Short mmCIF file of N, CA and C in Angstrom, two decimals:
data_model
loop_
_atom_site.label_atom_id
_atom_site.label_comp_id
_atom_site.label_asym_id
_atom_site.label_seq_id
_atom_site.Cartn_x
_atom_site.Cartn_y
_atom_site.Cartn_z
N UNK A 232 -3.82 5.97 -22.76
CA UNK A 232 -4.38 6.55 -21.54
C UNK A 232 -5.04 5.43 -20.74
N UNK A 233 -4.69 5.64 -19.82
CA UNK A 233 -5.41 4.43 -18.28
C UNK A 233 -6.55 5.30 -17.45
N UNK A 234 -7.88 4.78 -17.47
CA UNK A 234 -8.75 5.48 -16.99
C UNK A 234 -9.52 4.18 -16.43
N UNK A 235 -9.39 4.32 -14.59
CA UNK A 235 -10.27 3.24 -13.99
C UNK A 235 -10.73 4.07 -13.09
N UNK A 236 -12.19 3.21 -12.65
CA UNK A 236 -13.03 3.90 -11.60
C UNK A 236 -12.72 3.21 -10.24
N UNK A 237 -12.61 3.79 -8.96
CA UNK A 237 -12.32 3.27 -7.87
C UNK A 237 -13.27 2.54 -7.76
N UNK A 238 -14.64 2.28 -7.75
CA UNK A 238 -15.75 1.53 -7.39
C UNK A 238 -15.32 -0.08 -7.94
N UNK A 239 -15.09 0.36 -8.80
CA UNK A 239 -14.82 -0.92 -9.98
C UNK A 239 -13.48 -1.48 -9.69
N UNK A 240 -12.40 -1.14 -9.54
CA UNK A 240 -11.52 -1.48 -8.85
C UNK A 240 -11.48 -2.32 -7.70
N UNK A 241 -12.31 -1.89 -6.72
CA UNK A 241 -12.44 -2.67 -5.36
C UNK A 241 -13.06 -4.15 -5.79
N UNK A 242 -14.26 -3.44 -7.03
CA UNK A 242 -14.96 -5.10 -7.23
C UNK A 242 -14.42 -5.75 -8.03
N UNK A 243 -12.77 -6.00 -7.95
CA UNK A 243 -12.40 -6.67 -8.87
C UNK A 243 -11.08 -7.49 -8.45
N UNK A 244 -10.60 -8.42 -9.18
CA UNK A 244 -9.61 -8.62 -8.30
C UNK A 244 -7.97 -8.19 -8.30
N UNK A 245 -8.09 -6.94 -8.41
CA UNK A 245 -7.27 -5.94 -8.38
C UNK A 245 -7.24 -4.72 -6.72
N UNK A 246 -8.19 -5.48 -5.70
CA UNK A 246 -8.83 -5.47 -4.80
C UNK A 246 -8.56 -6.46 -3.81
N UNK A 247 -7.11 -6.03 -3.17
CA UNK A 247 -6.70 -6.86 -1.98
C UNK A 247 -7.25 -6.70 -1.32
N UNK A 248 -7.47 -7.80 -0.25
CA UNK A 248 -7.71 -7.59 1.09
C UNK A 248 -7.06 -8.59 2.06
N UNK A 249 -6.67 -7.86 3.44
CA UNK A 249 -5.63 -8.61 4.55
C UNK A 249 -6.24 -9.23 5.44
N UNK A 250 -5.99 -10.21 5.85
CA UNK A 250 -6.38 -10.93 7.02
C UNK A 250 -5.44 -9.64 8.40
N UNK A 251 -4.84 -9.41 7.89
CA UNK A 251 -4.02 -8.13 9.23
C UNK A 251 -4.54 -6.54 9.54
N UNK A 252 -6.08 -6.38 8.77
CA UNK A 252 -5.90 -5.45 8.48
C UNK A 252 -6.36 -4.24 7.58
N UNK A 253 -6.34 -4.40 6.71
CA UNK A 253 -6.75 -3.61 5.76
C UNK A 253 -6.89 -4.24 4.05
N UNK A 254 -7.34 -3.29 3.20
CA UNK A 254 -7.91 -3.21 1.65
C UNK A 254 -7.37 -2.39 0.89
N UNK A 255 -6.76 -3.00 0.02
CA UNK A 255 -5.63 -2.21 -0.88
C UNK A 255 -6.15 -2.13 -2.38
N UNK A 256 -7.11 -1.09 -2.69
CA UNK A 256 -7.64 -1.16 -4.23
C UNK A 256 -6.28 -0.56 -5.27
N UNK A 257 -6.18 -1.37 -5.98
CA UNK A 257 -4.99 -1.73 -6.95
C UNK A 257 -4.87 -0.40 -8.52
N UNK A 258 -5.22 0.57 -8.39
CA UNK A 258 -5.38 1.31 -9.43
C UNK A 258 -4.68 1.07 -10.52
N UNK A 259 -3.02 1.38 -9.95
CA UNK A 259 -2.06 1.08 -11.22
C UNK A 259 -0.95 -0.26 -11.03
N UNK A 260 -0.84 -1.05 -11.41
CA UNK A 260 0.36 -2.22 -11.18
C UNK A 260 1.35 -2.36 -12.28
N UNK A 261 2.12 -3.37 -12.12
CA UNK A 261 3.51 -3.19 -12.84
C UNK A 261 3.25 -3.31 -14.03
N UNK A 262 2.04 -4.40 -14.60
CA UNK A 262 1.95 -4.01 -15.82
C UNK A 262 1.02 -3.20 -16.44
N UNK A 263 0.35 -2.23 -15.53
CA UNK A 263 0.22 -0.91 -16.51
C UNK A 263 1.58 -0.48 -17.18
N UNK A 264 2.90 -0.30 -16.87
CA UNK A 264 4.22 0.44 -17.57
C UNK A 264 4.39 1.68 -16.90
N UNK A 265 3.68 1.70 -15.71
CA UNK A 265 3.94 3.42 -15.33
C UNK A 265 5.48 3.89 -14.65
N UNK A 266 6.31 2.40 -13.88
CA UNK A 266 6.93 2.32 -13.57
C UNK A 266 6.94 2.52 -11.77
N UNK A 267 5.82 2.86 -11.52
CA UNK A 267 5.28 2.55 -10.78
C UNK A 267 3.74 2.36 -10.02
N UNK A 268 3.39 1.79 -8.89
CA UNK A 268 1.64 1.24 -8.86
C UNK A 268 1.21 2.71 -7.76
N UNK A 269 0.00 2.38 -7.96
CA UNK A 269 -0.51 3.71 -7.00
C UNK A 269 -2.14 2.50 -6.31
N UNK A 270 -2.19 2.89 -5.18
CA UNK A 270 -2.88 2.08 -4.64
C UNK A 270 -3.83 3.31 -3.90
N UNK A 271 -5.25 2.87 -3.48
CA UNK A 271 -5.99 3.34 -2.61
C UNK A 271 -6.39 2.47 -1.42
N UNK A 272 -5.74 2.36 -0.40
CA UNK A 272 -5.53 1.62 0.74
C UNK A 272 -6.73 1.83 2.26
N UNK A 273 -7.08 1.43 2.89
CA UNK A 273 -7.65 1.52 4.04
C UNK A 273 -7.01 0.68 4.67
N UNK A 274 -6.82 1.32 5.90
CA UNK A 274 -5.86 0.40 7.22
C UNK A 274 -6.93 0.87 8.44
N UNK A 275 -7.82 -0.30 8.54
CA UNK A 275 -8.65 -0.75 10.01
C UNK A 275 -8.26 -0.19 11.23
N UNK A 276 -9.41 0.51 11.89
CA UNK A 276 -8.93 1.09 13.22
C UNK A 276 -8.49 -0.16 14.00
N UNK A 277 -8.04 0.23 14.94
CA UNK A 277 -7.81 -0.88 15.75
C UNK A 277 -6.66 -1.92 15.84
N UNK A 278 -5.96 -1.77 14.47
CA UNK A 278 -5.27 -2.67 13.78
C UNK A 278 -3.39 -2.00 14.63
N UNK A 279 -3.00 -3.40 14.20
CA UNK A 279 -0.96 -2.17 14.58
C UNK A 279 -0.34 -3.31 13.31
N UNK A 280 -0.04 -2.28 12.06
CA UNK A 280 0.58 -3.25 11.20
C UNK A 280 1.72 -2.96 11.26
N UNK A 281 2.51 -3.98 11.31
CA UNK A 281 4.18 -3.73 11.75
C UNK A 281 4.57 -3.99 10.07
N UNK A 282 5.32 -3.37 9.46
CA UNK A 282 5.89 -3.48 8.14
C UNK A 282 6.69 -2.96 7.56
N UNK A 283 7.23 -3.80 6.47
CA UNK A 283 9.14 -3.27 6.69
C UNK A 283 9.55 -3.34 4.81
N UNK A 284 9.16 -2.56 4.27
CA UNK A 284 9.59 -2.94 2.51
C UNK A 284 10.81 -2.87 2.15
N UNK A 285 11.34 -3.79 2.48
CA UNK A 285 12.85 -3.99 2.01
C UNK A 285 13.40 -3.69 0.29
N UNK A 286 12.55 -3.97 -0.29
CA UNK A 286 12.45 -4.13 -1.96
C UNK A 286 11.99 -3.14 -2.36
N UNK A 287 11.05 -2.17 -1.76
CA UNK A 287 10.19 -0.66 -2.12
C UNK A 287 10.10 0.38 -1.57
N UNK A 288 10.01 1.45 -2.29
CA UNK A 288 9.83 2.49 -1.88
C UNK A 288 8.42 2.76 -1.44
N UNK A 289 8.09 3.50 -0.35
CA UNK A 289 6.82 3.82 -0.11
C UNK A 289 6.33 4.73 0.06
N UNK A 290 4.78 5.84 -0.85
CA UNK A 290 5.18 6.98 -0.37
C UNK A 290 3.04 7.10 -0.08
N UNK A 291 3.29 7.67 1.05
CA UNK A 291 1.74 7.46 1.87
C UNK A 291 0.69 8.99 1.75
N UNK A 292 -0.60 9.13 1.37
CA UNK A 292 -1.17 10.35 1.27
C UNK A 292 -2.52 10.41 2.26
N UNK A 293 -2.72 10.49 3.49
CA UNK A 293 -3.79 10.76 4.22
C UNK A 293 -4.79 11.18 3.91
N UNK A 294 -6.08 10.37 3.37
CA UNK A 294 -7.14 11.56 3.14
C UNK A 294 -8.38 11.27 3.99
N UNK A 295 -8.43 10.27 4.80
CA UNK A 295 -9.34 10.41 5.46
C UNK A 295 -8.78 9.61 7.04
N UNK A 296 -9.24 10.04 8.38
CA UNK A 296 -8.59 9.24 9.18
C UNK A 296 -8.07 9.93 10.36
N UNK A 297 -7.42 8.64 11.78
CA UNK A 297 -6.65 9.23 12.29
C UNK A 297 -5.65 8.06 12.86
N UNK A 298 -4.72 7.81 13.28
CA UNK A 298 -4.00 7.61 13.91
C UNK A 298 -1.91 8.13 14.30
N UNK A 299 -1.59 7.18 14.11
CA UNK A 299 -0.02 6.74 14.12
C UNK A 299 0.68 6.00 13.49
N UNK A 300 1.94 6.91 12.84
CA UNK A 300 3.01 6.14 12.55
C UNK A 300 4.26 5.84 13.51
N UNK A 301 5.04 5.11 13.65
CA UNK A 301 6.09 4.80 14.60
C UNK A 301 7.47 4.13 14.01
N UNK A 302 8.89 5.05 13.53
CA UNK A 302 9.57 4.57 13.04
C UNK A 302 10.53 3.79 13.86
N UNK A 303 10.54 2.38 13.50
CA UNK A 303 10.85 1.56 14.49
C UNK A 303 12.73 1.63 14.28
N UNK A 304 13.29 2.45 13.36
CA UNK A 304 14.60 2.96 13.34
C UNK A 304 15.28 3.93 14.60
N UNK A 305 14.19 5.16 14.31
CA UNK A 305 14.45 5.95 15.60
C UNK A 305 13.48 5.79 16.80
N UNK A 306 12.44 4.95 17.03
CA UNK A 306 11.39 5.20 17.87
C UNK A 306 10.56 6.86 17.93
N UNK A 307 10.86 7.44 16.75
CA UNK A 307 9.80 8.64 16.81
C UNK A 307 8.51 8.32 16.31
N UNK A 308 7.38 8.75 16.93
CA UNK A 308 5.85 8.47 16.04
C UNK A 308 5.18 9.39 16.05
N UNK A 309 4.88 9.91 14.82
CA UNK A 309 4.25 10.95 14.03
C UNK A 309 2.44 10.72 13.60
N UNK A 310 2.11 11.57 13.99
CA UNK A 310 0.86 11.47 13.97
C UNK A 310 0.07 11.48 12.63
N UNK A 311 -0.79 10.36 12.29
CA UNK A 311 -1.46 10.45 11.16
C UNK A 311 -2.94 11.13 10.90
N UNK A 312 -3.10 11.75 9.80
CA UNK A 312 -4.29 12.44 9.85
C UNK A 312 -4.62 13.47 8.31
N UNK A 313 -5.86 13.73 8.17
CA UNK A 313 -6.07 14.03 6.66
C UNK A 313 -4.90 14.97 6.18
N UNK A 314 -4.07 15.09 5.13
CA UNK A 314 -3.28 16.09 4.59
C UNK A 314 -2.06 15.71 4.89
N UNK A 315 -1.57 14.91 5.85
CA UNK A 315 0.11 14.42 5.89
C UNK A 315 0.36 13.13 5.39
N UNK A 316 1.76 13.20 4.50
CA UNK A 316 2.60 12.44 4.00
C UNK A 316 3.58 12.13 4.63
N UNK A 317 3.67 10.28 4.76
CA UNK A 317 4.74 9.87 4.77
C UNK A 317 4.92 9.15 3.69
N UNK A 318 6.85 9.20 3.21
CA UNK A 318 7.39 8.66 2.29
C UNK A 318 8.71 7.87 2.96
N UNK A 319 8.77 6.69 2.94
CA UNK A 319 9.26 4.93 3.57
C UNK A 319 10.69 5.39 2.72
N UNK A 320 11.18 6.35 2.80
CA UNK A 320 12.60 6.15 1.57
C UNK A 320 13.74 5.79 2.30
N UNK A 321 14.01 5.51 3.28
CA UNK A 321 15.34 4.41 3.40
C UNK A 321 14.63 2.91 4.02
N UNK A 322 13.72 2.65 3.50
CA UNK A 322 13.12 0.82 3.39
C UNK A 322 12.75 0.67 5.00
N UNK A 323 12.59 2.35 5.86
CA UNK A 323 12.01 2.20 7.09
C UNK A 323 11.25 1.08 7.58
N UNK A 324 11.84 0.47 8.86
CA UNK A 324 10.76 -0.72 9.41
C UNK A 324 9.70 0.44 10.41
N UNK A 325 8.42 0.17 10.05
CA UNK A 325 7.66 0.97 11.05
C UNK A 325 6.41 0.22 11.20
N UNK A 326 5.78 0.90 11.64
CA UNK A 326 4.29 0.19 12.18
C UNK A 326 3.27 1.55 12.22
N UNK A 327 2.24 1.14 11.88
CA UNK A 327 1.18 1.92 11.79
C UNK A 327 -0.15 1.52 12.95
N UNK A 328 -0.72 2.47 13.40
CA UNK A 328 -1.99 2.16 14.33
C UNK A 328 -2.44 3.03 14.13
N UNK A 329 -3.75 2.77 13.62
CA UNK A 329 -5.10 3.40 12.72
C UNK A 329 -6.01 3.22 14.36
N UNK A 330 -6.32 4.65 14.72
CA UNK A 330 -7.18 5.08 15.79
C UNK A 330 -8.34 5.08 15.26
N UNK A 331 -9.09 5.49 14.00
CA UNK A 331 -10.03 5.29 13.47
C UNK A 331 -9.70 4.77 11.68
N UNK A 332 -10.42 4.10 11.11
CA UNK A 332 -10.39 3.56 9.80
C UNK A 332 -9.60 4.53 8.80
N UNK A 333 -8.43 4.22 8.57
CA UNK A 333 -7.42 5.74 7.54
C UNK A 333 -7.59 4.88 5.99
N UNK A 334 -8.69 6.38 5.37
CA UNK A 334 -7.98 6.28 3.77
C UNK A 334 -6.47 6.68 3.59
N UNK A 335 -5.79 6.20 2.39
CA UNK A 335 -5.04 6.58 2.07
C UNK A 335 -4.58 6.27 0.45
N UNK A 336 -3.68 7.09 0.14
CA UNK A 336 -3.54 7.19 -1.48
C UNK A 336 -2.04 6.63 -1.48
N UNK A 337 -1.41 5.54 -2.20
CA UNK A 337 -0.10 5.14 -1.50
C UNK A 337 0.80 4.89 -3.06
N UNK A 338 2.04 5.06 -3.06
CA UNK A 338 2.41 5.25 -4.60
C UNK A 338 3.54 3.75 -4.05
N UNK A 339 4.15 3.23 -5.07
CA UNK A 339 4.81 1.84 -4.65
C UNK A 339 6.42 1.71 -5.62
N UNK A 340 7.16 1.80 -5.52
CA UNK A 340 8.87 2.07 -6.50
C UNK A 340 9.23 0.67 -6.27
N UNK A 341 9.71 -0.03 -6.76
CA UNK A 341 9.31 -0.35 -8.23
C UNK A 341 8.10 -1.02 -7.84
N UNK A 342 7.43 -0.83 -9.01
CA UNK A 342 5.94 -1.26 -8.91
C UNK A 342 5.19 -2.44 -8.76
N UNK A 343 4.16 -2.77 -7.92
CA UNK A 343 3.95 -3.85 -7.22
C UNK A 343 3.23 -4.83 -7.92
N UNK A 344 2.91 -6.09 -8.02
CA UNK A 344 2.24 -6.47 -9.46
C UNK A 344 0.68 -6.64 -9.69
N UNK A 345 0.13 -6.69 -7.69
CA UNK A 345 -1.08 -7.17 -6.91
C UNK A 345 -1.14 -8.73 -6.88
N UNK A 346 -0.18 -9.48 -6.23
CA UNK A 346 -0.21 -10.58 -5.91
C UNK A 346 0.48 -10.65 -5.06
N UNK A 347 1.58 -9.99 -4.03
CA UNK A 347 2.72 -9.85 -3.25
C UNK A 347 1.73 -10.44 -2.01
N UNK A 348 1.97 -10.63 -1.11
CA UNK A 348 2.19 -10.82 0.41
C UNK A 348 3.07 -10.17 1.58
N UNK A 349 2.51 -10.11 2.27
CA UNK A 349 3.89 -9.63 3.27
C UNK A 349 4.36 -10.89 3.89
N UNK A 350 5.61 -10.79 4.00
CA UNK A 350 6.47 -11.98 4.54
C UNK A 350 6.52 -11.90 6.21
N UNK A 351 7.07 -12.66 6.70
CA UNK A 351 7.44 -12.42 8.39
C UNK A 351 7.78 -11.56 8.87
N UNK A 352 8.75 -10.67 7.72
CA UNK A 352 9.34 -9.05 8.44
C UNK A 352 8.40 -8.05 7.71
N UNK A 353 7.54 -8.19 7.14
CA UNK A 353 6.24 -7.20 6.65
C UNK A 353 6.70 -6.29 5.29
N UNK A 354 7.62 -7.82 4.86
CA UNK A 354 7.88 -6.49 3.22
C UNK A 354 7.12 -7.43 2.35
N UNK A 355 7.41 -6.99 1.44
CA UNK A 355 7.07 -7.34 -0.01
C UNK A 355 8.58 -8.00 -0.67
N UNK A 356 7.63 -9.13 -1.55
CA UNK A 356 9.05 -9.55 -2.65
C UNK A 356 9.65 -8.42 -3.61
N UNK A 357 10.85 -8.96 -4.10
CA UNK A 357 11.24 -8.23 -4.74
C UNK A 357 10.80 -7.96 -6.47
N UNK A 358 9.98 -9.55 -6.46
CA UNK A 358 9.36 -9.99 -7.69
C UNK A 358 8.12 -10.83 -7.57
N UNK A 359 7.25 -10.56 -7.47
CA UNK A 359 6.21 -11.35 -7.45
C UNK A 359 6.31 -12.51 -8.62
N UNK A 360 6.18 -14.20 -8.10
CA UNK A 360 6.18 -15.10 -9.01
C UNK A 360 5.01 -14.72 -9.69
N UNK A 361 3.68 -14.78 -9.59
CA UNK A 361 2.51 -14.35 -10.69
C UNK A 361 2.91 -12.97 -11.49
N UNK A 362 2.59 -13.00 -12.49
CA UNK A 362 2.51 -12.57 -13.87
C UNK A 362 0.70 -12.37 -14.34
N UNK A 363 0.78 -10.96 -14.37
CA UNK A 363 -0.49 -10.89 -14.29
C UNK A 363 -1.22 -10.74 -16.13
N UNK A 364 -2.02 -11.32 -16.81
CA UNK A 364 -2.09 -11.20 -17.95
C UNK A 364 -2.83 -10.02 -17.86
N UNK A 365 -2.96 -9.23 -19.36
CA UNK A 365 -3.48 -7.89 -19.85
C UNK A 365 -4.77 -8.38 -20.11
N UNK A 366 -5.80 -7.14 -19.44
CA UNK A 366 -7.00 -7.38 -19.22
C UNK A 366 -8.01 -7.39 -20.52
N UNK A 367 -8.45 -8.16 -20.92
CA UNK A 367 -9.26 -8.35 -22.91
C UNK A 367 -9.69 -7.26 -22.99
N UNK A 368 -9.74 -6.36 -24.35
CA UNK A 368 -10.28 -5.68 -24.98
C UNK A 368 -11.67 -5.74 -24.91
N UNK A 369 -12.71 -4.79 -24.49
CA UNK A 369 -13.96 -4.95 -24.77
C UNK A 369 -14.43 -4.51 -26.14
#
């Protein structure tokens, strides 16, 4: 059983944070074995993150917040806000603009390792070179 506290999470370095943007607390990663990571994310009002996961699936849970999504496939943009899901399943290029500071609960296929970057077109690798070691037994 995997039992972490969000508080503790953020203060750790399992606790991204973007120069573009937002804070991605790392709950589950590839080597928990879950097969996939589950993240608790904040994306900055103000912000327009253009991003494109070529390598992942993405699936998004609103719980606090408001803005826009904009699928840069069809040009439709769907409004973000507590209680709606979006799920990235054909490797959608879109962009997000956070009208005010959006929690969100975000699940990641195949699972991310917490060392990735976004590249020039705003995905993720397909493999992160770091290898993250298993955290010591207390």
């Amino acid at each position: 059983m995997i039992v972490r506290n969000l508080n503790d999470t953020r203060k750790s370095d399992r606790n991204v944070r973007s120069s573009d943007g937002w804070a991605s607390a790392r709950m589950l990663l590839k080597d928990d074995g879950m097969g996939f990571s589950f993240h608790i994310t904040t994306l900055n009002a103000g912000t327009e993150l253009k991003m494109h996961y070529q390598n992942h699936l993405e699936s998004v849970f609103v719980l606090k917040g408001t803005g826009t999504i904009e699928d840069l496939g069809t040009g439709e943009t769907h409004e973000l806000k507590p209680g709606v899901m979006y799920a990235l399943n054909e490797h959608d290029r879109h962009i997000v603009r956070p009208e005010t500071d959006i929690l969100t609960a975000c699940v990641f296929n195949p699972p991310v390792t917490g060392r990735e970057i976004h590249d020039e077109s705003g995905a993720y690798p397909a493999e992160a070179d770091f290898v993250r070691e298993p955290a010591p037994a207390d």
